[in-house]
Coordinates of N, CA and C in Angstrom, one line a residue:
M1 N 114.0 207.6 113.8 CA 115.1 207.3 114.6 C 116.4 208.3 114.4
D2 N 117.0 208.6 115.7 CA 118.1 209.5 115.7 C 119.4 208.9 115.0
Q3 N 120.3 209.8 114.6 CA 121.5 209.2 113.8 C 122.4 208.4 114.8
V4 N 122.4 208.7 115.9 CA 123.4 208.0 117.0 C 122.8 206.5 116.9
T5 N 121.3 206.4 117.1 CA 120.8 205.1 117.4 C 120.9 204.3 116.1
K6 N 120.7 205.1 114.8 CA 120.8 204.4 113.7 C 122.2 203.7 113.4
L7 N 123.4 204.7 113.6 CA 124.5 204.1 113.5 C 125.1 203.1 114.4
A8 N 124.6 203.3 115.6 CA 125.0 202.3 116.7 C 124.3 200.9 116.5
S9 N 123.4 200.8 115.7 CA 122.7 199.5 115.6 C 123.1 198.8 114.2
E10 N 124.1 199.5 113.5 CA 124.5 198.9 112.2 C 125.6 198.0 112.2
R11 N 126.3 198.0 113.3 CA 127.6 197.1 113.6 C 127.5 196.5 115.1
A12 N 128.3 195.4 115.2 CA 128.3 194.9 116.7 C 129.0 195.9 117.7
V13 N 130.0 196.7 117.3 CA 130.6 197.5 118.0 C 130.9 199.0 117.3
V14 N 130.3 200.0 118.0 CA 130.6 201.2 117.4 C 131.1 202.2 118.4
V15 N 132.1 202.9 117.9 CA 132.7 204.0 118.8 C 132.5 205.4 118.4
F16 N 132.0 206.3 119.0 CA 131.9 207.6 118.7 C 133.1 208.5 119.2
T17 N 134.1 209.0 118.4 CA 135.3 209.7 118.9 C 135.3 211.1 118.4
S18 N 136.7 211.6 118.7 CA 137.0 212.8 118.3 C 138.4 212.6 117.7
S19 N 138.8 213.2 116.6 CA 140.2 213.0 116.1 C 141.2 213.3 117.1
R20 N 141.0 214.4 117.9 CA 142.1 214.9 119.0 C 142.1 214.3 120.3
C21 N 141.2 213.2 120.4 CA 141.0 212.6 121.8 C 142.0 211.5 122.0
C22 N 143.0 211.6 122.9 CA 143.8 210.3 123.1 C 143.0 209.2 123.8
M23 N 142.2 209.5 124.6 CA 141.4 208.3 125.3 C 140.5 207.6 124.2
C24 N 139.9 208.3 123.3 CA 139.4 207.6 122.2 C 140.1 206.7 121.3
H25 N 141.5 207.1 121.3 CA 142.4 206.2 120.5 C 142.8 205.0 121.4
S26 N 142.8 205.1 122.7 CA 143.2 204.1 123.6 C 142.1 203.0 123.6
V27 N 140.8 203.5 123.6 CA 139.8 202.6 123.6 C 139.6 201.9 122.2
T28 N 139.7 202.5 121.1 CA 139.5 201.8 119.8 C 140.7 200.9 119.6
S29 N 142.0 201.2 120.3 CA 143.2 200.4 120.1 C 142.9 199.2 120.9
L30 N 142.4 199.2 122.1 CA 142.1 198.1 122.9 C 141.1 197.1 122.2
L31 N 140.1 197.5 121.7 CA 139.1 196.9 121.0 C 139.6 196.2 119.8
G32 N 140.6 196.9 119.0 CA 141.2 196.3 117.8 C 142.2 195.3 118.2
N33 N 143.0 195.4 119.4 CA 143.8 194.5 119.7 C 143.2 193.3 120.2
L34 N 141.9 193.4 120.6 CA 141.0 192.0 121.0 C 140.5 191.5 119.8
G35 N 140.7 192.0 118.7 CA 140.1 191.5 117.6 C 138.8 191.9 116.9
V36 N 138.4 193.0 117.5 CA 137.1 193.5 117.2 C 137.2 194.6 115.9
N37 N 136.5 194.3 114.9 CA 136.4 195.3 113.8 C 135.3 196.4 114.2
V38 N 135.9 197.5 114.7 CA 135.2 198.7 115.3 C 134.8 199.6 114.3
A39 N 133.5 199.9 114.2 CA 133.1 201.2 113.5 C 133.3 202.3 114.1
V40 N 134.2 203.2 113.7 CA 134.4 204.5 114.3 C 133.8 205.6 113.6
Y41 N 133.2 206.6 114.4 CA 132.7 207.8 113.8 C 133.4 209.0 114.5
E42 N 134.1 209.6 113.9 CA 134.8 210.9 114.4 C 133.8 212.0 114.3
L43 N 133.4 212.6 115.6 CA 132.3 213.6 115.3 C 132.8 214.8 115.0
D44 N 134.1 215.2 115.0 CA 134.5 216.3 114.4 C 134.8 216.3 113.2
K45 N 134.5 215.2 112.5 CA 134.7 215.3 111.0 C 133.3 214.7 110.4
E46 N 132.3 214.4 111.1 CA 131.0 214.1 110.4 C 130.2 215.2 110.1
Q47 N 129.6 215.0 109.2 CA 128.7 216.2 108.8 C 127.7 216.6 109.8
R48 N 127.2 215.7 110.5 CA 126.0 215.8 111.6 C 126.7 215.6 112.9
G49 N 127.9 215.8 113.2 CA 128.8 215.6 114.2 C 128.1 216.4 115.5
R50 N 127.9 217.5 115.3 CA 127.4 218.4 116.4 C 126.1 218.0 117.0
E51 N 125.2 217.5 116.0 CA 123.8 217.0 116.5 C 124.1 215.6 117.3
M52 N 124.9 214.6 116.6 CA 125.3 213.5 117.3 C 126.0 213.7 118.6
E53 N 126.7 214.8 118.7 CA 127.5 215.0 120.0 C 126.3 215.5 121.0
R54 N 125.3 216.3 120.8 CA 124.4 216.6 121.7 C 123.6 215.4 122.1
E55 N 123.2 214.5 121.3 CA 122.5 213.3 121.6 C 123.3 212.4 122.5
L56 N 124.5 212.3 122.2 CA 125.5 211.6 123.2 C 125.5 212.2 124.5
A57 N 125.6 213.5 124.6 CA 125.7 214.1 125.9 C 124.3 214.0 126.6
R58 N 123.3 214.0 125.8 CA 121.9 213.7 126.7 C 122.0 212.4 127.3
R59 N 122.4 211.3 126.6 CA 122.5 209.9 127.0 C 123.4 209.7 128.0
L60 N 124.6 210.3 127.9 CA 125.6 210.0 128.9 C 125.4 210.8 130.2
G61 N 124.6 212.0 130.4 CA 124.4 212.7 131.5 C 125.3 213.8 131.7
R62 N 124.9 214.6 132.5 CA 125.6 215.8 132.8 C 127.0 215.6 133.3
G63 N 127.9 216.1 132.9 CA 129.4 216.2 133.3 C 130.3 214.8 132.8
A64 N 129.5 214.2 132.0 CA 130.2 213.1 131.6 C 130.9 213.4 130.2
P65 N 132.1 212.9 130.0 CA 132.7 213.3 128.6 C 132.0 212.6 127.4
V66 N 131.8 213.3 126.3 CA 130.9 212.9 125.3 C 131.6 211.8 124.5
V67 N 132.9 211.9 124.3 CA 133.7 210.9 123.6 C 134.9 210.3 124.6
P68 N 135.2 209.1 124.4 CA 134.5 208.1 123.3 C 133.3 207.8 124.0
A69 N 132.3 207.4 123.1 CA 131.0 206.8 123.5 C 131.1 205.3 122.7
V70 N 130.9 204.3 123.6 CA 131.1 202.9 123.0 C 129.6 202.3 123.1
F71 N 129.3 201.6 121.9 CA 128.1 201.0 122.0 C 128.4 199.5 121.5
I72 N 128.0 198.5 122.2 CA 128.3 197.2 121.9 C 126.9 196.4 121.7
G73 N 126.5 195.9 120.7 CA 125.3 195.3 120.3 C 124.2 196.3 120.4
G74 N 124.5 197.5 119.8 CA 123.5 198.5 119.8 C 123.1 199.2 121.1
N75 N 123.8 198.7 122.4 CA 123.6 199.4 123.6 C 124.7 200.2 124.0
L76 N 124.4 201.3 124.6 CA 125.6 202.2 125.0 C 126.1 201.7 126.3
V77 N 127.4 201.3 126.2 CA 128.2 200.9 127.3 C 128.6 202.1 128.2
G78 N 129.3 202.9 127.6 CA 129.7 204.1 128.3 C 131.0 204.6 127.6
G79 N 131.9 205.2 128.4 CA 133.2 205.9 127.8 C 134.3 205.0 128.3
T80 N 135.4 205.7 128.4 CA 136.7 205.0 128.5 C 136.5 204.3 130.1
N81 N 136.3 205.0 131.1 CA 136.2 204.2 132.4 C 135.5 203.0 132.4
R82 N 134.3 203.1 131.8 CA 133.5 202.0 131.9 C 133.9 200.8 131.2
V83 N 134.7 201.1 129.9 CA 135.1 200.1 129.0 C 136.3 199.4 129.6
M84 N 137.3 200.3 130.3 CA 138.4 199.7 130.9 C 138.1 199.0 132.2
A85 N 137.1 199.3 133.0 CA 136.6 198.6 134.0 C 136.1 197.2 133.6
L86 N 135.2 197.4 132.7 CA 134.8 196.0 132.2 C 135.9 195.0 131.7
H87 N 136.9 195.6 131.1 CA 138.0 194.7 130.6 C 138.7 194.2 131.6
L88 N 139.0 195.0 132.7 CA 139.8 194.7 133.9 C 139.1 193.5 134.7
A89 N 137.7 193.5 134.7 CA 137.0 192.7 135.4 C 136.7 191.5 134.5
G90 N 137.2 191.4 133.6 CA 136.9 190.0 132.5 C 135.6 190.0 132.0
Q91 N 134.7 191.2 131.9 CA 133.5 191.1 131.5 C 133.3 191.6 130.1
L92 N 134.3 192.3 129.6 CA 134.3 193.0 128.3 C 134.4 191.9 127.2
V93 N 135.2 190.8 127.2 CA 135.4 189.9 126.1 C 134.0 189.1 126.0
P94 N 133.4 188.6 127.2 CA 132.1 187.9 127.1 C 130.9 188.8 126.4
M95 N 131.0 190.3 126.8 CA 129.9 191.0 126.3 C 130.3 191.1 124.8
L96 N 131.5 191.3 124.3 CA 131.7 191.3 122.9 C 131.4 190.1 122.2
K97 N 131.6 189.0 122.7 CA 131.1 187.7 122.2 C 129.7 187.6 122.0
N98 N 128.9 188.1 123.2 CA 127.5 187.9 122.9 C 126.9 188.9 121.8
A99 N 127.7 189.9 121.6 CA 127.3 190.8 120.6 C 127.7 190.4 119.1
G100 N 128.4 189.3 119.1 CA 128.8 188.8 117.9 C 130.0 189.5 117.1
A101 N 130.7 190.4 118.2 CA 132.0 191.2 117.7 C 133.1 190.2 117.8
L102 N 133.2 188.9 118.5 CA 134.4 188.1 118.5 C 133.8 186.8 118.2
W103 N 134.6 186.1 117.6 CA 134.3 184.6 117.3 C 134.8 183.6 118.2
L104 N 135.9 183.8 118.9 CA 136.6 182.8 119.7 C 136.4 183.0 121.2

């Protein structure tokens, strides 16, 4: 099992970020404000960060930003645009509840 899959499956919500990424901060702040206890992995500070970055790039596809990469319930949801679109459509909270990340 690759490192990304292993880490993404350990918690209800996992976000792979970079310490210098303002959109990463926006996504993690949104999730935190919703009451989610997010596991955050900053790829530029992880020992195997480059390897994980390559794996995320492969999963997200050509041209897509690698960070933030949001996993909910072990499934790759996507990046900032996808998370914000789900939130605005009222679909993010139910998704978080289904994954056990929210209780109310």
